[in-house]
Amino acid sequence: MKPLLDIIHSELTDDWSEKNKQAFLSLFGANGGRYPDKARKSVEVRAPGFNKGSTGVPFSGLIHPSNPDSGAYGGMSFVLFPVEDAPCLVALVVGTQGLSPDEEVLSRPGHGRKVAAICRWLNRSVGKGQMVAWAKQEPVRTDLDVPEGIRRMFPAYRSVFDRYGKVIYGFYAPTTEHQETERALKAFLDLFFSERGQYPLKAAEAEAERIRGDYFAHLMPDAAEEEVRQLLAERRFVILQGPPGTGKTRMALRLKEEAYDGRGMTVQFHANTTYEQFVGGLAPVESDGAIGLQFAPRKGFLMEAAETAQGAFANGEKPFLLHIDEINRADLAKVLGEAIYLLEAQAETPRRLSLPYDFGAPFGRELSLPENLHILGTMNSADRSIAIVDVAVRRRFAFVKLWPQYRVVESQSGPLMKKAFIDLLSIFVEYASDDALALVPGHSYFLEADDQRAAQKLRTNLAPLLEEYLAQGYVAGFEEAIRSYLQWVESL
């Protein structure tokens, strides 16, 4: 790896071509290489000769071996672009001749997803507030150029973008830190070779897994309880969303008991939840008269929570949590009604809402939400039969995604469940559309240390969920992979 690092952080010289060929060849073989000798056959080194000061955009890289020895090429490639006064740009590129022979790799959702995760990881770990990497959402979109805003962030590489901006789909602009460049280089190269079915040598396996784990954490980031607690303190209104089994309700209940010391209430929405039940309205009450029943104003869950928060805890000094489970199972626009006006965490002046009836103390005919009232909703992103959360509601809530977490499975499960989790997660990551990725079953489906009980749990808990996905057409783009996985589960 060192010869490539030296090239990235050195100036373009007249012997550019030969130096690059030797540097790329040093990647292979047990004697100092990172990949086995057989991986050498899966690529061809392309390093056209360029003299210092010549016109054009010099480059070197690894391309598919089916391409001609010179001239334009096609398919997926790993490329270095040298420029003056800056390190080489490290990039993944589609050849100017098109996607072939790598159209299957480039069009697979997982490839672009992993490139984007690597870039997010680099921006967080290396950039620390500044962009050092960029990824195109769809690598196959060679009709789309590197956006002007990105070009302005990396002026040293404008000539590269002018010539190859439409075919670059992921890049890293190295800093002066060679160690960070090496990690980025290994991440890009490991992904590039894995798409060719080639993997690092045994001596580099542990490091490769660490790097993969680092950027996979940005593919499905973990939301910590402390992060949600701080968000509630700042924004007051938060929704946890994610696939089934990711611990949304568990986190909400734990926050209520621990962060709020039990100061809170939990309600569950369903398809028949009404405005009168949540905000307030007329409800039948017993009467001493001849009729027996009469209608009178009755406070809903929101009023009850606001009243408790306002009056019971030192006049609002301590926060109170209203937890709404399955918040999107109800028609939120109807359930909230005009009360949506009150859900403004940073309103310049206190907001008050006129009510059609007198609900008694402390509100009367005017409702307001005390600042110490926090609302936390949970939302199952896999339930497609529920009402869509509209833009007006989304603007008022901060949304936090909860994803399946391997660290939870690793710490609480045995070998069978670990394999089952990784195999299913890999199917969704590689083949699912963005919408379908939100359906990946969460880690709670895979929590079992005993392999015998694990097999039973997979058959009785996980398999019915996947069968429902198939029946509803939710995984239409990769149903054969899911069916094969189910056959494996049934064989256990």
Short mmCIF file of C-alpha atoms in Angstrom, two decimals:
data_model
loop_
_atom_site.label_atom_id
_atom_site.label_comp_id
_atom_site.label_asym_id
_atom_site.label_seq_id
_atom_site.Cartn_x
_atom_site.Cartn_y
_atom_site.Cartn_z
CA MET A 1 0.00 0.00 0.00
CA LYS A 2 2.92 2.35 0.67
CA PRO A 3 3.90 2.81 -3.02
CA LEU A 4 0.35 3.98 -3.80
CA LEU A 5 0.36 6.32 -0.79
CA ASP A 6 3.64 7.83 -1.97
CA ILE A 7 2.16 8.46 -5.42
CA ILE A 8 -1.02 10.03 -4.00
CA HIS A 9 0.98 12.48 -1.89
CA SER A 10 3.69 13.33 -4.46
CA GLU A 11 3.84 15.48 -7.57
CA LEU A 12 3.23 14.25 -11.11
CA THR A 13 6.53 13.19 -12.66
CA ASP A 14 7.63 12.09 -16.10
CA ASP A 15 7.88 8.46 -14.96
CA TRP A 16 4.24 8.54 -13.73
CA SER A 17 3.16 5.58 -15.84
CA GLU A 18 5.83 3.13 -14.71
CA LYS A 19 5.64 4.15 -11.05
CA ASN A 20 1.88 3.59 -11.00
CA LYS A 21 2.09 0.21 -12.69
CA GLN A 22 4.59 -0.98 -10.10
CA ALA A 23 2.56 0.50 -7.24
CA PHE A 24 -0.63 -1.25 -8.31
CA LEU A 25 1.18 -4.55 -8.85
CA SER A 26 2.52 -4.32 -5.28
CA LEU A 27 -1.07 -4.79 -4.02
CA PHE A 28 -0.96 -8.50 -4.90
CA GLY A 29 0.80 -11.47 -3.36
CA ALA A 30 1.63 -12.61 0.15
CA ASN A 31 4.96 -10.80 0.09
CA GLY A 32 3.69 -7.42 1.28
CA GLY A 33 0.50 -7.33 -0.78
CA ARG A 34 -3.07 -6.95 0.48
CA TYR A 35 -4.83 -9.21 -2.03
CA PRO A 36 -4.05 -12.73 -3.29
CA ASP A 37 -2.25 -13.30 -6.57
CA LYS A 38 -5.47 -14.56 -8.18
CA ALA A 39 -7.04 -11.14 -7.63
CA ARG A 40 -4.52 -9.79 -10.12
CA LYS A 41 -6.40 -11.59 -12.89
CA SER A 42 -9.63 -9.76 -12.06
CA VAL A 43 -8.23 -6.34 -13.04
CA GLU A 44 -5.99 -4.65 -15.58
CA VAL A 45 -3.68 -1.78 -14.67
CA ARG A 46 -4.23 1.29 -16.84
CA ALA A 47 -1.62 4.05 -16.47
CA PRO A 48 -1.22 6.10 -19.66
CA GLY A 49 2.03 7.95 -20.05
CA PHE A 50 1.93 11.68 -19.34
CA ASN A 51 4.74 14.16 -19.36
CA LYS A 52 4.76 16.86 -16.74
CA GLY A 53 3.20 19.98 -18.22
CA SER A 54 1.37 18.16 -21.00
CA THR A 55 -2.27 18.89 -21.74
CA GLY A 56 -5.09 16.56 -20.75
CA VAL A 57 -6.09 14.97 -17.46
CA PRO A 58 -3.64 12.29 -16.34
CA PHE A 59 -4.85 9.25 -14.42
CA SER A 60 -3.99 5.72 -13.41
CA GLY A 61 -6.23 2.95 -12.24
CA LEU A 62 -7.60 -0.57 -12.18
CA ILE A 63 -10.15 -1.55 -14.84
CA HIS A 64 -11.93 -4.70 -15.98
CA PRO A 65 -9.51 -7.01 -17.86
CA SER A 66 -11.90 -7.42 -20.80
CA ASN A 67 -11.21 -3.86 -21.90
CA PRO A 68 -8.71 -3.09 -24.70
CA ASP A 69 -5.11 -2.31 -23.85
CA SER A 70 -5.56 1.38 -24.65
CA GLY A 71 -8.23 3.94 -25.42
CA ALA A 72 -11.65 4.37 -23.83
CA TYR A 73 -12.83 1.62 -21.49
CA GLY A 74 -16.06 0.59 -19.81
CA GLY A 75 -17.22 -0.74 -16.45
CA MET A 76 -16.26 -0.06 -12.85
CA SER A 77 -12.79 1.27 -12.17
CA PHE A 78 -10.62 2.51 -9.31
CA VAL A 79 -8.75 5.64 -10.39
CA LEU A 80 -6.15 8.13 -9.12
CA PHE A 81 -6.17 11.64 -10.63
CA PRO A 82 -2.98 13.67 -10.03
CA VAL A 83 -3.23 17.47 -9.90
CA GLU A 84 -0.90 20.32 -9.08
CA ASP A 85 -0.70 21.61 -5.50
CA ALA A 86 -2.86 18.84 -4.01
CA PRO A 87 -2.75 15.06 -3.45
CA CYS A 88 -4.23 12.76 -6.07
CA LEU A 89 -7.99 12.47 -6.07
CA VAL A 90 -9.00 8.90 -5.14
CA ALA A 91 -12.13 7.92 -7.07
CA LEU A 92 -14.49 5.20 -8.24
CA VAL A 93 -15.37 5.77 -11.86
CA VAL A 94 -17.56 4.37 -14.62
CA GLY A 95 -15.54 4.05 -17.83
CA THR A 96 -16.52 6.53 -20.55
CA GLN A 97 -17.53 3.59 -22.77
CA GLY A 98 -20.42 2.76 -20.43
CA LEU A 99 -21.44 0.32 -17.70
CA SER A 100 -20.48 -2.92 -19.49
CA PRO A 101 -19.11 -5.36 -18.38
CA ASP A 102 -20.01 -4.28 -14.81
CA GLU A 103 -23.64 -3.24 -15.30
CA GLU A 104 -24.83 -5.82 -12.75
CA VAL A 105 -22.49 -4.46 -10.04
CA LEU A 106 -23.06 -0.79 -10.78
CA SER A 107 -26.85 -1.08 -10.95
CA ARG A 108 -27.13 -3.09 -7.72
CA PRO A 109 -28.46 -0.79 -4.94
CA GLY A 110 -25.94 -2.18 -2.48
CA HIS A 111 -22.93 -0.94 -4.43
CA GLY A 112 -23.97 2.70 -4.44
CA ARG A 113 -25.21 2.33 -0.85
CA LYS A 114 -21.79 1.15 0.36
CA VAL A 115 -19.90 3.83 -1.57
CA ALA A 116 -22.12 6.46 0.06
CA ALA A 117 -21.51 4.89 3.49
CA ILE A 118 -17.74 5.04 2.98
CA CYS A 119 -17.99 8.71 2.05
CA ARG A 120 -20.18 9.52 5.08
CA TRP A 121 -17.69 7.71 7.30
CA LEU A 122 -14.76 9.65 5.83
CA ASN A 123 -16.55 12.97 6.17
CA ARG A 124 -17.27 12.24 9.84
CA SER A 125 -13.98 10.62 10.84
CA VAL A 126 -11.56 12.61 8.67
CA GLY A 127 -13.42 15.76 7.66
CA LYS A 128 -14.84 16.45 11.15
CA GLY A 129 -17.13 19.21 9.96
CA GLN A 130 -15.76 19.58 6.43
CA MET A 131 -16.44 17.47 3.35
CA VAL A 132 -13.54 15.35 2.15
CA ALA A 133 -15.60 12.79 0.21
CA TRP A 134 -18.65 12.70 -2.05
CA ALA A 135 -20.83 9.97 -3.56
CA LYS A 136 -23.43 10.04 -6.32
CA GLN A 137 -26.74 8.53 -5.27
CA GLU A 138 -26.91 6.27 -8.34
CA PRO A 139 -23.57 5.26 -9.92
CA VAL A 140 -25.31 4.36 -13.21
CA ARG A 141 -26.47 7.96 -13.75
CA THR A 142 -23.66 8.98 -16.07
CA ASP A 143 -25.91 11.77 -17.34
CA LEU A 144 -25.45 13.61 -14.04
CA ASP A 145 -22.36 15.70 -13.40
CA VAL A 146 -20.60 16.42 -10.12
CA PRO A 147 -22.74 19.30 -8.74
CA GLU A 148 -21.33 22.81 -8.91
CA GLY A 149 -21.52 23.16 -5.14
CA ILE A 150 -19.20 20.16 -4.74
CA ARG A 151 -16.85 21.52 -7.39
CA ARG A 152 -16.50 24.75 -5.44
CA MET A 153 -15.55 22.81 -2.31
CA PHE A 154 -12.69 21.09 -4.16
CA PRO A 155 -11.24 23.71 -6.54
CA ALA A 156 -7.93 21.85 -6.94
CA TYR A 157 -9.77 19.11 -8.87
CA ARG A 158 -11.88 21.25 -11.19
CA SER A 159 -10.00 20.05 -14.28
CA VAL A 160 -10.75 16.45 -13.27
CA PHE A 161 -14.44 17.23 -12.78
CA ASP A 162 -14.61 19.11 -16.08
CA ARG A 163 -13.31 16.06 -17.94
CA TYR A 164 -14.71 13.14 -15.91
CA GLY A 165 -17.40 14.66 -13.66
CA LYS A 166 -20.23 12.63 -15.20
CA VAL A 167 -18.53 9.26 -14.69
CA ILE A 168 -17.09 9.79 -11.20
CA TYR A 169 -19.53 8.35 -8.66
CA GLY A 170 -17.46 8.45 -5.48
CA PHE A 171 -14.27 10.21 -4.46
CA TYR A 172 -12.00 11.09 -1.56
CA ALA A 173 -9.86 14.23 -1.55
CA PRO A 174 -6.91 13.33 0.72
CA THR A 175 -5.77 15.60 3.52
CA THR A 176 -2.13 15.87 4.54
CA GLU A 177 -2.60 12.96 6.96
CA HIS A 178 -1.16 9.89 5.23
CA GLN A 179 -2.71 7.54 7.79
CA GLU A 180 -6.20 8.78 6.94
CA THR A 181 -5.45 8.42 3.23
CA GLU A 182 -4.41 4.83 3.81
CA ARG A 183 -7.71 3.98 5.56
CA ALA A 184 -9.71 5.58 2.75
CA LEU A 185 -7.62 3.81 0.13
CA LYS A 186 -8.16 0.44 1.78
CA ALA A 187 -11.92 1.03 2.12
CA PHE A 188 -12.34 1.89 -1.57
CA LEU A 189 -10.04 -0.89 -2.78
CA ASP A 190 -11.58 -3.54 -0.52
CA LEU A 191 -15.03 -2.66 -1.83
CA PHE A 192 -13.79 -2.57 -5.42
CA PHE A 193 -12.21 -6.02 -5.19
CA SER A 194 -15.08 -7.55 -3.21
CA GLU A 195 -17.38 -6.66 -6.11
CA ARG A 196 -15.02 -8.73 -8.24
CA GLY A 197 -15.29 -11.62 -5.76
CA GLN A 198 -11.78 -11.03 -4.39
CA TYR A 199 -10.98 -10.38 -0.73
CA PRO A 200 -7.92 -9.38 1.36
CA LEU A 201 -5.34 -11.94 2.40
CA LYS A 202 -5.73 -13.60 5.79
CA ALA A 203 -3.17 -11.26 7.36
CA ALA A 204 -5.33 -8.27 6.42
CA GLU A 205 -8.75 -9.82 7.16
CA ALA A 206 -9.12 -8.39 10.67
CA GLU A 207 -8.22 -4.88 9.55
CA ALA A 208 -10.54 -5.13 6.55
CA GLU A 209 -13.41 -6.17 8.83
CA ARG A 210 -12.73 -3.24 11.16
CA ILE A 211 -12.82 -0.80 8.25
CA ARG A 212 -15.96 -2.43 6.89
CA GLY A 213 -17.55 -2.21 10.32
CA ASP A 214 -16.62 1.48 10.57
CA TYR A 215 -18.35 2.47 7.38
CA PHE A 216 -21.24 0.03 7.83
CA ALA A 217 -22.04 1.96 11.00
CA HIS A 218 -22.82 4.89 8.68
CA LEU A 219 -24.93 2.68 6.42
CA MET A 220 -27.31 1.94 9.30
CA PRO A 221 -26.30 4.37 12.06
CA ASP A 222 -27.18 3.66 15.67
CA ALA A 223 -29.27 6.26 17.49
CA ALA A 224 -28.26 6.42 21.14
CA GLU A 225 -30.78 7.11 23.87
CA GLU A 226 -28.76 10.11 24.99
CA GLU A 227 -29.02 11.58 21.49
CA VAL A 228 -32.81 11.17 21.55
CA ARG A 229 -33.01 12.66 25.05
CA GLN A 230 -31.06 15.74 23.97
CA LEU A 231 -33.22 16.08 20.88
CA LEU A 232 -36.35 15.98 23.03
CA ALA A 233 -34.90 18.69 25.27
CA GLU A 234 -34.14 20.90 22.25
CA ARG A 235 -37.01 20.12 19.87
CA ARG A 236 -39.65 18.76 22.33
CA PHE A 237 -41.44 16.78 19.58
CA VAL A 238 -39.62 13.70 18.23
CA ILE A 239 -40.59 10.57 16.30
CA LEU A 240 -38.60 7.32 16.34
CA GLN A 241 -39.05 5.48 13.07
CA GLY A 242 -37.64 2.23 11.78
CA PRO A 243 -38.27 -1.40 10.79
CA PRO A 244 -40.01 -3.82 13.14
CA GLY A 245 -37.87 -5.21 15.92
CA THR A 246 -35.42 -2.32 16.26
CA GLY A 247 -36.47 -1.43 19.81
CA LYS A 248 -38.42 1.78 19.21
CA THR A 249 -41.07 1.19 21.88
CA ARG A 250 -38.50 -0.21 24.28
CA MET A 251 -36.34 2.91 23.94
CA ALA A 252 -39.35 5.18 24.43
CA LEU A 253 -40.46 3.37 27.60
CA ARG A 254 -36.92 3.31 28.96
CA LEU A 255 -36.56 7.05 28.34
CA LYS A 256 -39.83 7.68 30.16
CA GLU A 257 -38.72 5.67 33.17
CA GLU A 258 -35.08 6.72 33.33
CA ALA A 259 -34.58 10.11 31.67
CA TYR A 260 -37.95 11.42 32.91
CA ASP A 261 -37.98 9.50 36.23
CA GLY A 262 -41.38 8.02 35.36
CA ARG A 263 -42.96 11.40 34.65
CA GLY A 264 -44.99 10.51 31.58
CA MET A 265 -47.87 8.63 30.04
CA THR A 266 -48.14 6.18 27.13
CA VAL A 267 -51.00 6.00 24.65
CA GLN A 268 -51.32 3.89 21.53
CA PHE A 269 -52.81 5.11 18.29
CA HIS A 270 -54.86 2.91 16.00
CA ALA A 271 -56.99 3.33 12.89
CA ASN A 272 -60.02 4.46 14.92
CA THR A 273 -58.26 7.02 17.12
CA THR A 274 -60.16 10.33 16.92
CA TYR A 275 -59.59 14.02 17.55
CA GLU A 276 -61.97 13.82 20.52
CA GLN A 277 -59.90 11.04 22.10
CA PHE A 278 -56.55 12.73 21.62
CA VAL A 279 -57.25 16.46 21.95
CA GLY A 280 -60.70 16.61 23.52
CA GLY A 281 -64.39 16.85 22.69
CA LEU A 282 -67.91 15.95 23.73
CA ALA A 283 -68.38 12.54 25.34
CA PRO A 284 -71.36 10.83 27.02
CA VAL A 285 -71.46 11.05 30.81
CA GLU A 286 -73.95 9.74 33.34
CA SER A 287 -76.67 12.15 34.42
CA ASP A 288 -79.00 12.25 37.42
CA GLY A 289 -81.84 13.40 35.18
CA ALA A 290 -84.49 11.33 33.44
CA ILE A 291 -82.38 10.90 30.32
CA GLY A 292 -79.60 9.07 32.15
CA LEU A 293 -76.86 10.24 29.79
CA GLN A 294 -75.78 13.60 28.49
CA PHE A 295 -72.85 14.94 26.50
CA ALA A 296 -70.18 17.04 28.18
CA PRO A 297 -66.67 18.23 27.29
CA ARG A 298 -63.99 15.66 28.14
CA LYS A 299 -60.25 16.18 27.92
CA GLY A 300 -58.26 14.01 25.57
CA PHE A 301 -54.79 12.52 26.05
CA LEU A 302 -53.04 15.70 24.91
CA MET A 303 -54.96 17.90 27.35
CA GLU A 304 -54.40 15.45 30.17
CA ALA A 305 -50.65 15.37 29.48
CA ALA A 306 -50.50 19.18 29.22
CA GLU A 307 -52.44 19.59 32.47
CA THR A 308 -50.22 17.12 34.34
CA ALA A 309 -47.02 18.68 32.98
CA GLN A 310 -48.20 22.18 33.82
CA GLY A 311 -49.56 21.63 37.29
CA ALA A 312 -48.03 18.59 38.95
CA PHE A 313 -44.28 19.16 38.60
CA ALA A 314 -43.25 22.39 40.27
CA ASN A 315 -45.17 24.52 37.79
CA GLY A 316 -43.51 23.05 34.75
CA GLU A 317 -39.90 22.97 35.92
CA LYS A 318 -39.54 19.22 35.31
CA PRO A 319 -40.15 17.71 31.85
CA PHE A 320 -43.08 15.36 31.22
CA LEU A 321 -43.16 12.84 28.35
CA LEU A 322 -46.22 11.91 26.31
CA HIS A 323 -45.27 8.71 24.49
CA ILE A 324 -47.48 7.89 21.48
CA ASP A 325 -46.91 4.34 20.30
CA GLU A 326 -47.60 3.52 16.63
CA ILE A 327 -48.25 7.20 15.99
CA ASN A 328 -48.78 6.76 12.25
CA ARG A 329 -51.47 4.10 12.57
CA ALA A 330 -53.96 6.95 12.99
CA ASP A 331 -54.85 9.65 10.46
CA LEU A 332 -52.66 12.30 12.09
CA ALA A 333 -54.12 15.23 10.15
CA LYS A 334 -57.59 14.39 11.53
CA VAL A 335 -56.46 13.36 15.00
CA LEU A 336 -54.43 16.53 15.55
CA GLY A 337 -56.80 18.89 13.75
CA GLU A 338 -56.07 22.53 14.55
CA ALA A 339 -53.95 21.42 17.52
CA ILE A 340 -51.08 21.00 15.07
CA TYR A 341 -50.69 24.78 15.45
CA LEU A 342 -49.43 24.19 19.00
CA LEU A 343 -46.63 21.83 17.93
CA GLU A 344 -44.01 24.49 17.38
CA ALA A 345 -41.00 23.97 19.63
CA GLN A 346 -39.37 27.32 18.93
CA ALA A 347 -42.31 29.66 18.50
CA GLU A 348 -41.43 33.34 19.03
CA THR A 349 -44.49 33.83 21.26
CA PRO A 350 -46.52 31.26 23.24
CA ARG A 351 -49.17 29.66 21.06
CA ARG A 352 -52.77 29.34 22.22
CA LEU A 353 -55.71 27.63 20.58
CA SER A 354 -59.37 28.54 21.03
CA LEU A 355 -61.54 25.55 21.95
CA PRO A 356 -65.19 25.01 21.00
CA TYR A 357 -66.14 24.03 24.58
CA ASP A 358 -65.16 24.88 28.13
CA PHE A 359 -63.03 22.01 29.40
CA GLY A 360 -62.62 23.45 32.86
CA ALA A 361 -59.43 24.25 34.73
CA PRO A 362 -56.70 24.84 33.86
CA PHE A 363 -57.55 25.52 30.18
CA GLY A 364 -61.17 26.60 29.97
CA ARG A 365 -61.76 27.46 26.33
CA GLU A 366 -58.10 28.01 25.43
CA LEU A 367 -55.43 25.33 25.07
CA SER A 368 -51.67 25.83 25.22
CA LEU A 369 -48.85 23.33 25.65
CA PRO A 370 -46.38 23.98 28.49
CA GLU A 371 -42.74 24.07 27.49
CA ASN A 372 -41.96 21.11 29.70
CA LEU A 373 -44.30 18.82 27.73
CA HIS A 374 -42.33 16.59 25.37
CA ILE A 375 -43.93 14.26 22.83
CA LEU A 376 -42.20 11.10 21.60
CA GLY A 377 -43.88 9.05 18.90
CA THR A 378 -42.83 5.65 17.53
CA MET A 379 -43.47 4.67 13.92
CA ASN A 380 -43.07 1.32 12.18
CA SER A 381 -41.68 2.01 8.71
CA ALA A 382 -42.65 -1.51 7.54
CA ASP A 383 -46.41 -1.03 8.02
CA ARG A 384 -47.60 0.06 4.57
CA SER A 385 -51.32 -0.07 5.49
CA ILE A 386 -51.14 3.02 7.67
CA ALA A 387 -51.66 6.71 6.96
CA ILE A 388 -48.77 8.62 5.43
CA VAL A 389 -47.33 11.32 7.69
CA ASP A 390 -47.89 14.55 5.80
CA VAL A 391 -45.40 17.40 5.34
CA ALA A 392 -47.07 19.67 7.91
CA VAL A 393 -46.61 17.05 10.63
CA ARG A 394 -43.08 16.15 9.52
CA ARG A 395 -42.01 19.79 9.79
CA ARG A 396 -43.01 19.90 13.45
CA PHE A 397 -41.33 16.69 14.58
CA ALA A 398 -37.68 15.72 14.55
CA PHE A 399 -37.36 12.25 13.01
CA VAL A 400 -34.79 9.74 14.26
CA LYS A 401 -34.21 6.46 12.42
CA LEU A 402 -33.53 3.26 14.32
CA TRP A 403 -31.83 0.53 12.31
CA PRO A 404 -30.98 -3.10 13.09
CA GLN A 405 -27.71 -3.23 15.04
CA TYR A 406 -25.26 -6.11 14.74
CA ARG A 407 -23.56 -5.17 18.02
CA VAL A 408 -26.77 -6.12 19.87
CA VAL A 409 -26.98 -9.49 18.10
CA GLU A 410 -23.27 -10.10 18.63
CA SER A 411 -23.51 -9.51 22.38
CA GLN A 412 -26.68 -11.52 23.05
CA SER A 413 -26.91 -14.29 20.44
CA GLY A 414 -25.22 -17.50 19.40
CA PRO A 415 -23.58 -18.50 16.08
CA LEU A 416 -26.81 -19.43 14.30
CA MET A 417 -28.56 -16.14 15.00
CA LYS A 418 -25.45 -14.15 14.07
CA LYS A 419 -25.30 -15.91 10.71
CA ALA A 420 -29.04 -15.50 10.17
CA PHE A 421 -28.83 -11.77 10.91
CA ILE A 422 -25.80 -11.07 8.71
CA ASP A 423 -27.14 -13.11 5.79
CA LEU A 424 -30.54 -11.41 5.79
CA LEU A 425 -29.09 -7.93 6.33
CA SER A 426 -26.71 -8.51 3.40
CA ILE A 427 -29.64 -9.41 1.11
CA PHE A 428 -31.48 -6.19 1.97
CA VAL A 429 -28.38 -4.00 1.74
CA GLU A 430 -27.38 -5.41 -1.64
CA TYR A 431 -30.71 -5.62 -3.42
CA ALA A 432 -33.44 -3.59 -1.69
CA SER A 433 -34.60 -0.24 -2.99
CA ASP A 434 -34.50 2.63 -0.50
CA ASP A 435 -38.17 2.02 0.31
CA ALA A 436 -37.68 -1.71 0.77
CA LEU A 437 -34.56 -1.22 2.91
CA ALA A 438 -36.83 0.28 5.57
CA LEU A 439 -38.42 -3.18 5.89
CA VAL A 440 -35.31 -5.08 7.01
CA PRO A 441 -36.25 -6.96 10.21
CA GLY A 442 -34.66 -5.58 13.35
CA HIS A 443 -32.23 -7.19 15.74
CA SER A 444 -34.93 -8.31 18.21
CA TYR A 445 -35.82 -11.12 15.78
CA PHE A 446 -32.31 -12.52 16.23
CA LEU A 447 -31.77 -12.42 19.99
CA GLU A 448 -31.24 -16.01 21.13
CA ALA A 449 -28.05 -17.63 22.39
CA ASP A 450 -29.20 -21.26 22.15
CA ASP A 451 -29.05 -22.51 18.55
CA GLN A 452 -31.93 -24.97 18.96
CA ARG A 453 -34.30 -22.31 20.29
CA ALA A 454 -32.90 -19.90 17.70
CA ALA A 455 -33.99 -22.19 14.86
CA GLN A 456 -37.50 -22.36 16.28
CA LYS A 457 -37.63 -18.59 16.74
CA LEU A 458 -36.54 -18.03 13.13
CA ARG A 459 -39.26 -20.36 11.85
CA THR A 460 -42.07 -19.01 14.03
CA ASN A 461 -41.23 -15.28 14.29
CA LEU A 462 -39.07 -14.24 11.36
CA ALA A 463 -40.34 -16.51 8.58
CA PRO A 464 -44.01 -15.33 8.84
CA LEU A 465 -42.86 -11.71 8.52
CA LEU A 466 -40.81 -12.45 5.40
CA GLU A 467 -43.68 -14.49 3.95
CA GLU A 468 -45.97 -11.50 4.48
CA TYR A 469 -43.46 -9.27 2.66
CA LEU A 470 -43.55 -11.70 -0.25
CA ALA A 471 -47.35 -11.89 -0.27
CA GLN A 472 -47.70 -8.10 -0.25
CA GLY A 473 -45.05 -7.60 -2.97
CA TYR A 474 -42.84 -5.49 -0.69
CA VAL A 475 -39.65 -7.30 -1.81
CA ALA A 476 -40.54 -7.75 -5.47
CA GLY A 477 -37.09 -6.76 -6.71
CA PHE A 478 -35.29 -9.52 -4.81
CA GLU A 479 -37.94 -12.05 -3.91
CA GLU A 480 -35.87 -15.04 -5.07
CA ALA A 481 -33.13 -14.13 -2.61
CA ILE A 482 -35.73 -13.94 0.18
CA ARG A 483 -37.29 -17.27 -0.88
CA SER A 484 -33.85 -18.91 -0.81
CA TYR A 485 -33.26 -17.50 2.66
CA LEU A 486 -36.63 -18.91 3.80
CA GLN A 487 -35.69 -22.34 2.43
CA TRP A 488 -32.56 -22.20 4.58
CA VAL A 489 -34.65 -21.23 7.65
CA GLU A 490 -37.06 -24.12 7.01
CA SER A 491 -34.15 -26.57 6.79
CA LEU A 492 -32.87 -25.74 10.28
#
